[in-house]
Amino acid sequence: IWTGETHSVREFVAEAFGYAGLDWKRHVVLDLRYLRPLEVDALRADLRKARRILRWTPRIGFRDLVRAMMDADLDAAGCTSPGDGRRAVEAKLGRWFA
């Protein structure tokens, strides 16, 4: 379900690595073999049906979502996470779902 925000994979990677204190350009290699030649520039979902039927609206934005994902993965790996994503989820949804 679309949140109303559009981001590239590069933006996701930059946010995730930056949150971990790393420069993604030093750790990620782009292999042109995996790019789809007929890729569209942007995909956007229509949120109206979810709002109408499910009464759903997004409460977590891109940055907080990436950080919550990183906190969960870092915790699962036994590393200490910064916790910003966890705090954002708790503030907006009331509890952490890890």
Short mmCIF file of N, CA, C and O in Angstrom, two decimals:
data_model
loop_
_atom_site.label_atom_id
_atom_site.label_comp_id
_atom_site.label_asym_id
_atom_site.label_seq_id
_atom_site.Cartn_x
_atom_site.Cartn_y
_atom_site.Cartn_z
N ILE A 1 0.86 -1.17 0.00
CA ILE A 1 0.00 0.00 0.00
C ILE A 1 0.90 1.23 0.00
O ILE A 1 1.88 1.29 0.74
N TRP A 2 0.57 2.15 -0.81
CA TRP A 2 1.39 3.34 -0.99
C TRP A 2 1.23 4.30 0.18
O TRP A 2 0.15 4.51 0.72
N THR A 3 2.31 4.93 0.57
CA THR A 3 2.28 5.89 1.67
C THR A 3 2.15 7.33 1.19
O THR A 3 2.04 8.24 1.99
N GLY A 4 2.20 7.51 -0.13
CA GLY A 4 2.17 8.86 -0.67
C GLY A 4 3.56 9.40 -0.95
O GLY A 4 3.72 10.51 -1.43
N GLU A 5 4.58 8.62 -0.65
CA GLU A 5 5.96 9.01 -0.89
C GLU A 5 6.56 8.09 -1.95
O GLU A 5 6.28 6.91 -1.97
N THR A 6 7.39 8.64 -2.82
CA THR A 6 8.08 7.85 -3.82
C THR A 6 9.58 7.98 -3.60
O THR A 6 10.09 9.10 -3.49
N HIS A 7 10.26 6.84 -3.50
CA HIS A 7 11.71 6.84 -3.26
C HIS A 7 12.37 5.78 -4.12
O HIS A 7 11.79 4.74 -4.40
N SER A 8 13.59 6.03 -4.48
CA SER A 8 14.36 5.08 -5.27
C SER A 8 15.05 4.07 -4.35
O SER A 8 15.17 4.29 -3.13
N VAL A 9 15.52 2.99 -4.94
CA VAL A 9 16.31 2.02 -4.19
C VAL A 9 17.57 2.69 -3.66
O VAL A 9 17.99 2.45 -2.53
N ARG A 10 18.14 3.57 -4.46
CA ARG A 10 19.34 4.30 -4.03
C ARG A 10 19.06 5.12 -2.76
O ARG A 10 19.87 5.17 -1.84
N GLU A 11 17.90 5.79 -2.71
CA GLU A 11 17.54 6.56 -1.51
C GLU A 11 17.38 5.64 -0.31
O GLU A 11 17.79 5.98 0.81
N PHE A 12 16.77 4.47 -0.53
CA PHE A 12 16.60 3.51 0.56
C PHE A 12 17.96 3.05 1.09
O PHE A 12 18.21 3.04 2.29
N VAL A 13 18.84 2.68 0.17
CA VAL A 13 20.17 2.21 0.56
C VAL A 13 20.94 3.31 1.28
O VAL A 13 21.58 3.07 2.31
N ALA A 14 20.89 4.53 0.76
CA ALA A 14 21.59 5.65 1.40
C ALA A 14 21.07 5.89 2.81
O ALA A 14 21.86 6.12 3.74
N GLU A 15 19.76 5.84 2.99
CA GLU A 15 19.17 6.05 4.32
C GLU A 15 19.57 4.93 5.28
O GLU A 15 19.97 5.18 6.42
N ALA A 16 19.50 3.70 4.81
CA ALA A 16 19.81 2.55 5.67
C ALA A 16 21.29 2.55 6.08
O ALA A 16 21.62 2.40 7.26
N PHE A 17 22.18 2.72 5.12
CA PHE A 17 23.60 2.73 5.43
C PHE A 17 23.96 3.95 6.28
O PHE A 17 24.76 3.85 7.21
N GLY A 18 23.38 5.10 5.96
CA GLY A 18 23.64 6.30 6.75
C GLY A 18 23.22 6.14 8.19
O GLY A 18 23.91 6.58 9.11
N TYR A 19 22.09 5.47 8.40
CA TYR A 19 21.60 5.22 9.76
C TYR A 19 22.59 4.35 10.54
O TYR A 19 22.75 4.52 11.75
N ALA A 20 23.23 3.44 9.82
CA ALA A 20 24.22 2.56 10.46
C ALA A 20 25.60 3.22 10.54
O ALA A 20 26.56 2.60 11.00
N GLY A 21 25.70 4.48 10.07
CA GLY A 21 26.97 5.20 10.14
C GLY A 21 27.95 4.78 9.05
O GLY A 21 29.15 4.92 9.23
N LEU A 22 27.43 4.27 7.94
CA LEU A 22 28.29 3.80 6.85
C LEU A 22 28.00 4.57 5.56
O LEU A 22 26.89 5.01 5.33
N ASP A 23 29.03 4.68 4.73
CA ASP A 23 28.88 5.27 3.40
C ASP A 23 28.53 4.14 2.44
O ASP A 23 29.36 3.27 2.17
N TRP A 24 27.31 4.16 1.92
CA TRP A 24 26.85 3.06 1.07
C TRP A 24 27.72 2.88 -0.16
O TRP A 24 27.89 1.77 -0.66
N LYS A 25 28.32 3.94 -0.65
CA LYS A 25 29.14 3.86 -1.87
C LYS A 25 30.40 3.02 -1.66
O LYS A 25 30.98 2.52 -2.62
N ARG A 26 30.80 2.83 -0.42
CA ARG A 26 31.97 2.01 -0.11
C ARG A 26 31.61 0.54 0.04
O ARG A 26 32.50 -0.30 0.13
N HIS A 27 30.32 0.21 0.08
CA HIS A 27 29.88 -1.16 0.36
C HIS A 27 28.96 -1.77 -0.70
O HIS A 27 28.73 -2.97 -0.69
N VAL A 28 28.44 -0.97 -1.59
CA VAL A 28 27.46 -1.45 -2.56
C VAL A 28 28.04 -1.33 -3.97
O VAL A 28 28.60 -0.29 -4.32
N VAL A 29 27.86 -2.39 -4.74
CA VAL A 29 28.31 -2.39 -6.12
C VAL A 29 27.09 -2.57 -7.01
O VAL A 29 26.29 -3.48 -6.80
N LEU A 30 26.94 -1.70 -7.99
CA LEU A 30 25.84 -1.80 -8.93
C LEU A 30 26.25 -2.69 -10.09
O LEU A 30 27.27 -2.45 -10.73
N ASP A 31 25.49 -3.74 -10.33
CA ASP A 31 25.74 -4.65 -11.45
C ASP A 31 24.66 -4.40 -12.49
O ASP A 31 23.49 -4.70 -12.26
N LEU A 32 25.05 -3.82 -13.60
CA LEU A 32 24.10 -3.44 -14.64
C LEU A 32 23.33 -4.63 -15.21
O LEU A 32 22.25 -4.44 -15.79
N ARG A 33 23.82 -5.84 -15.02
CA ARG A 33 23.09 -7.02 -15.51
C ARG A 33 21.73 -7.16 -14.84
O ARG A 33 20.84 -7.79 -15.37
N TYR A 34 21.57 -6.60 -13.64
CA TYR A 34 20.33 -6.78 -12.90
C TYR A 34 19.34 -5.63 -13.08
O TYR A 34 18.27 -5.64 -12.48
N LEU A 35 19.69 -4.66 -13.87
CA LEU A 35 18.75 -3.58 -14.18
C LEU A 35 17.78 -4.06 -15.25
O LEU A 35 18.19 -4.69 -16.22
N ARG A 36 16.52 -3.75 -15.09
CA ARG A 36 15.54 -4.13 -16.10
C ARG A 36 15.55 -3.07 -17.20
O ARG A 36 15.40 -1.88 -16.92
N PRO A 37 15.69 -3.49 -18.46
CA PRO A 37 15.84 -2.50 -19.54
C PRO A 37 14.60 -1.66 -19.80
O PRO A 37 14.71 -0.54 -20.27
N LEU A 38 13.44 -2.16 -19.49
CA LEU A 38 12.21 -1.42 -19.76
C LEU A 38 11.57 -0.90 -18.48
O LEU A 38 10.35 -0.80 -18.37
N GLU A 39 12.38 -0.62 -17.51
CA GLU A 39 11.87 -0.16 -16.21
C GLU A 39 11.16 1.19 -16.35
O GLU A 39 11.63 2.07 -17.05
N VAL A 40 10.06 1.31 -15.66
CA VAL A 40 9.35 2.58 -15.63
C VAL A 40 10.07 3.52 -14.65
O VAL A 40 10.76 3.07 -13.75
N ASP A 41 9.90 4.80 -14.85
CA ASP A 41 10.58 5.78 -13.99
C ASP A 41 10.04 5.77 -12.56
O ASP A 41 10.77 5.94 -11.61
N ALA A 42 8.73 5.60 -12.41
CA ALA A 42 8.13 5.63 -11.07
C ALA A 42 6.86 4.81 -11.05
O ALA A 42 6.07 4.83 -12.00
N LEU A 43 6.67 4.08 -9.98
CA LEU A 43 5.43 3.32 -9.76
C LEU A 43 4.70 3.97 -8.60
O LEU A 43 5.30 4.26 -7.57
N ARG A 44 3.42 4.16 -8.75
CA ARG A 44 2.63 4.78 -7.69
C ARG A 44 1.33 4.02 -7.52
O ARG A 44 0.62 3.76 -8.49
N ALA A 45 1.01 3.69 -6.31
CA ALA A 45 -0.24 3.00 -6.00
C ALA A 45 -1.34 4.01 -5.74
O ALA A 45 -1.09 5.18 -5.48
N ASP A 46 -2.56 3.54 -5.78
CA ASP A 46 -3.72 4.38 -5.51
C ASP A 46 -4.21 4.05 -4.10
O ASP A 46 -4.68 2.95 -3.84
N LEU A 47 -4.09 4.98 -3.20
CA LEU A 47 -4.41 4.78 -1.79
C LEU A 47 -5.91 4.89 -1.49
O LEU A 47 -6.37 4.47 -0.44
N ARG A 48 -6.70 5.36 -2.43
CA ARG A 48 -8.11 5.64 -2.16
C ARG A 48 -8.90 4.41 -1.71
O ARG A 48 -9.71 4.50 -0.79
N LYS A 49 -8.68 3.26 -2.33
CA LYS A 49 -9.43 2.06 -1.97
C LYS A 49 -9.10 1.60 -0.54
O LYS A 49 -9.98 1.23 0.22
N ALA A 50 -7.83 1.64 -0.18
CA ALA A 50 -7.42 1.26 1.18
C ALA A 50 -8.04 2.21 2.20
O ALA A 50 -8.48 1.78 3.27
N ARG A 51 -8.08 3.49 1.87
CA ARG A 51 -8.71 4.45 2.80
C ARG A 51 -10.20 4.18 2.93
O ARG A 51 -10.75 4.20 4.02
N ARG A 52 -10.84 3.92 1.80
CA ARG A 52 -12.29 3.72 1.80
C ARG A 52 -12.68 2.41 2.48
O ARG A 52 -13.52 2.39 3.37
N ILE A 53 -12.07 1.30 2.10
CA ILE A 53 -12.47 -0.02 2.61
C ILE A 53 -11.85 -0.33 3.97
O ILE A 53 -12.53 -0.79 4.88
N LEU A 54 -10.56 -0.09 4.10
CA LEU A 54 -9.86 -0.43 5.33
C LEU A 54 -9.79 0.71 6.34
O LEU A 54 -9.39 0.51 7.47
N ARG A 55 -10.13 1.90 5.88
CA ARG A 55 -9.99 3.11 6.69
C ARG A 55 -8.54 3.26 7.16
O ARG A 55 -8.26 3.62 8.28
N TRP A 56 -7.62 2.96 6.24
CA TRP A 56 -6.20 2.97 6.52
C TRP A 56 -5.55 4.23 5.96
O TRP A 56 -5.83 4.64 4.85
N THR A 57 -4.71 4.81 6.76
CA THR A 57 -3.87 5.91 6.29
C THR A 57 -2.46 5.68 6.83
O THR A 57 -2.30 5.16 7.94
N PRO A 58 -1.44 6.04 6.08
CA PRO A 58 -0.07 5.81 6.55
C PRO A 58 0.27 6.68 7.75
O PRO A 58 -0.11 7.84 7.81
N ARG A 59 0.95 6.09 8.71
CA ARG A 59 1.37 6.84 9.90
C ARG A 59 2.88 6.88 10.06
O ARG A 59 3.40 7.61 10.89
N ILE A 60 3.58 6.08 9.28
CA ILE A 60 5.04 6.03 9.34
C ILE A 60 5.58 6.47 7.99
O ILE A 60 5.21 5.92 6.96
N GLY A 61 6.45 7.44 7.99
CA GLY A 61 7.07 7.93 6.76
C GLY A 61 8.29 7.11 6.38
O GLY A 61 8.74 6.22 7.12
N PHE A 62 8.84 7.42 5.23
CA PHE A 62 9.97 6.69 4.66
C PHE A 62 11.14 6.59 5.62
O PHE A 62 11.64 5.50 5.91
N ARG A 63 11.61 7.70 6.12
CA ARG A 63 12.79 7.73 6.99
C ARG A 63 12.58 6.86 8.24
O ARG A 63 13.44 6.05 8.60
N ASP A 64 11.44 7.02 8.89
CA ASP A 64 11.16 6.23 10.09
C ASP A 64 10.99 4.75 9.76
O ASP A 64 11.40 3.88 10.55
N LEU A 65 10.41 4.44 8.61
CA LEU A 65 10.25 3.04 8.22
C LEU A 65 11.61 2.38 7.99
O LEU A 65 11.87 1.28 8.49
N VAL A 66 12.49 3.05 7.27
CA VAL A 66 13.83 2.50 7.04
C VAL A 66 14.55 2.30 8.36
O VAL A 66 15.17 1.26 8.61
N ARG A 67 14.45 3.27 9.23
CA ARG A 67 15.12 3.17 10.53
C ARG A 67 14.53 2.06 11.40
O ARG A 67 15.26 1.36 12.09
N ALA A 68 13.22 1.87 11.34
CA ALA A 68 12.59 0.77 12.09
C ALA A 68 13.06 -0.57 11.55
O ALA A 68 13.35 -1.51 12.31
N MET A 69 13.16 -0.68 10.23
CA MET A 69 13.66 -1.91 9.62
C MET A 69 15.10 -2.17 10.04
O MET A 69 15.48 -3.31 10.36
N MET A 70 15.92 -1.13 10.05
CA MET A 70 17.31 -1.27 10.46
C MET A 70 17.42 -1.66 11.93
O MET A 70 18.22 -2.52 12.29
N ASP A 71 16.62 -1.03 12.79
CA ASP A 71 16.64 -1.39 14.21
C ASP A 71 16.30 -2.87 14.39
O ASP A 71 16.96 -3.59 15.15
N ALA A 72 15.27 -3.34 13.70
CA ALA A 72 14.86 -4.74 13.82
C ALA A 72 15.97 -5.68 13.33
O ALA A 72 16.28 -6.68 13.98
N ASP A 73 16.58 -5.35 12.19
CA ASP A 73 17.65 -6.20 11.66
C ASP A 73 18.90 -6.17 12.54
O ASP A 73 19.52 -7.21 12.77
N LEU A 74 19.27 -4.99 13.02
CA LEU A 74 20.43 -4.90 13.90
C LEU A 74 20.20 -5.66 15.20
O LEU A 74 21.07 -6.40 15.67
N ASP A 75 19.00 -5.53 15.77
CA ASP A 75 18.67 -6.27 16.99
C ASP A 75 18.71 -7.78 16.74
O ASP A 75 19.24 -8.54 17.55
N ALA A 76 18.16 -8.22 15.61
CA ALA A 76 18.13 -9.65 15.27
C ALA A 76 19.55 -10.20 15.08
O ALA A 76 19.81 -11.37 15.34
N ALA A 77 20.46 -9.34 14.62
CA ALA A 77 21.85 -9.75 14.40
C ALA A 77 22.68 -9.68 15.69
O ALA A 77 23.87 -9.99 15.68
N GLY A 78 22.04 -9.26 16.78
CA GLY A 78 22.76 -9.16 18.05
C GLY A 78 23.57 -7.89 18.20
O GLY A 78 24.42 -7.79 19.07
N CYS A 79 23.32 -6.91 17.34
CA CYS A 79 24.01 -5.63 17.41
C CYS A 79 23.16 -4.61 18.16
O CYS A 79 21.95 -4.77 18.27
N THR A 80 23.78 -3.60 18.66
CA THR A 80 23.05 -2.53 19.32
C THR A 80 22.55 -1.55 18.27
O THR A 80 23.34 -1.01 17.50
N SER A 81 21.25 -1.35 18.21
CA SER A 81 20.69 -0.41 17.24
C SER A 81 20.54 0.97 17.87
O SER A 81 20.39 1.07 19.09
N PRO A 82 20.56 2.02 17.05
CA PRO A 82 20.36 3.37 17.60
C PRO A 82 18.99 3.54 18.26
O PRO A 82 18.86 4.31 19.20
N GLY A 83 17.97 2.84 17.76
CA GLY A 83 16.66 2.89 18.38
C GLY A 83 15.74 3.99 17.89
O GLY A 83 14.61 4.09 18.35
N ASP A 84 16.20 4.82 16.96
CA ASP A 84 15.34 5.91 16.46
C ASP A 84 14.08 5.38 15.78
O ASP A 84 13.00 5.93 15.94
N GLY A 85 14.23 4.32 14.99
CA GLY A 85 13.08 3.73 14.31
C GLY A 85 12.10 3.12 15.30
O GLY A 85 10.89 3.29 15.18
N ARG A 86 12.62 2.43 16.29
CA ARG A 86 11.76 1.84 17.33
C ARG A 86 10.98 2.93 18.05
O ARG A 86 9.78 2.81 18.26
N ARG A 87 11.66 4.00 18.41
CA ARG A 87 10.99 5.10 19.11
C ARG A 87 9.91 5.74 18.24
O ARG A 87 8.83 6.10 18.72
N ALA A 88 10.19 5.89 16.95
CA ALA A 88 9.20 6.48 16.03
C ALA A 88 7.97 5.59 15.92
O ALA A 88 6.83 6.07 15.95
N VAL A 89 8.18 4.28 15.81
CA VAL A 89 7.05 3.35 15.74
C VAL A 89 6.25 3.39 17.03
O VAL A 89 5.02 3.46 17.00
N GLU A 90 6.92 3.36 18.15
CA GLU A 90 6.22 3.40 19.43
C GLU A 90 5.43 4.69 19.59
O GLU A 90 4.31 4.68 20.08
N ALA A 91 6.00 5.80 19.16
CA ALA A 91 5.31 7.09 19.29
C ALA A 91 4.08 7.17 18.38
O ALA A 91 3.06 7.73 18.76
N LYS A 92 4.17 6.57 17.20
CA LYS A 92 3.08 6.68 16.22
C LYS A 92 2.09 5.53 16.27
O LYS A 92 0.92 5.71 15.95
N LEU A 93 2.55 4.34 16.69
CA LEU A 93 1.66 3.18 16.72
C LEU A 93 1.41 2.64 18.13
O LEU A 93 0.55 1.78 18.31
N GLY A 94 2.16 3.11 19.09
CA GLY A 94 1.92 2.71 20.47
C GLY A 94 2.75 1.53 20.96
O GLY A 94 2.87 1.32 22.14
N ARG A 95 3.30 0.73 20.04
CA ARG A 95 4.15 -0.38 20.48
C ARG A 95 5.08 -0.80 19.36
O ARG A 95 4.85 -0.52 18.20
N TRP A 96 6.12 -1.51 19.75
CA TRP A 96 7.14 -2.03 18.83
C TRP A 96 6.76 -3.45 18.48
O TRP A 96 6.38 -4.23 19.34
N PHE A 97 6.88 -3.83 17.23
CA PHE A 97 6.39 -5.12 16.77
C PHE A 97 7.48 -6.16 16.53
O PHE A 97 7.25 -7.13 15.83
N ALA A 98 8.68 -5.98 17.03
CA ALA A 98 9.77 -6.94 16.76
C ALA A 98 9.55 -8.24 17.49
O ALA A 98 8.85 -8.39 18.43
#
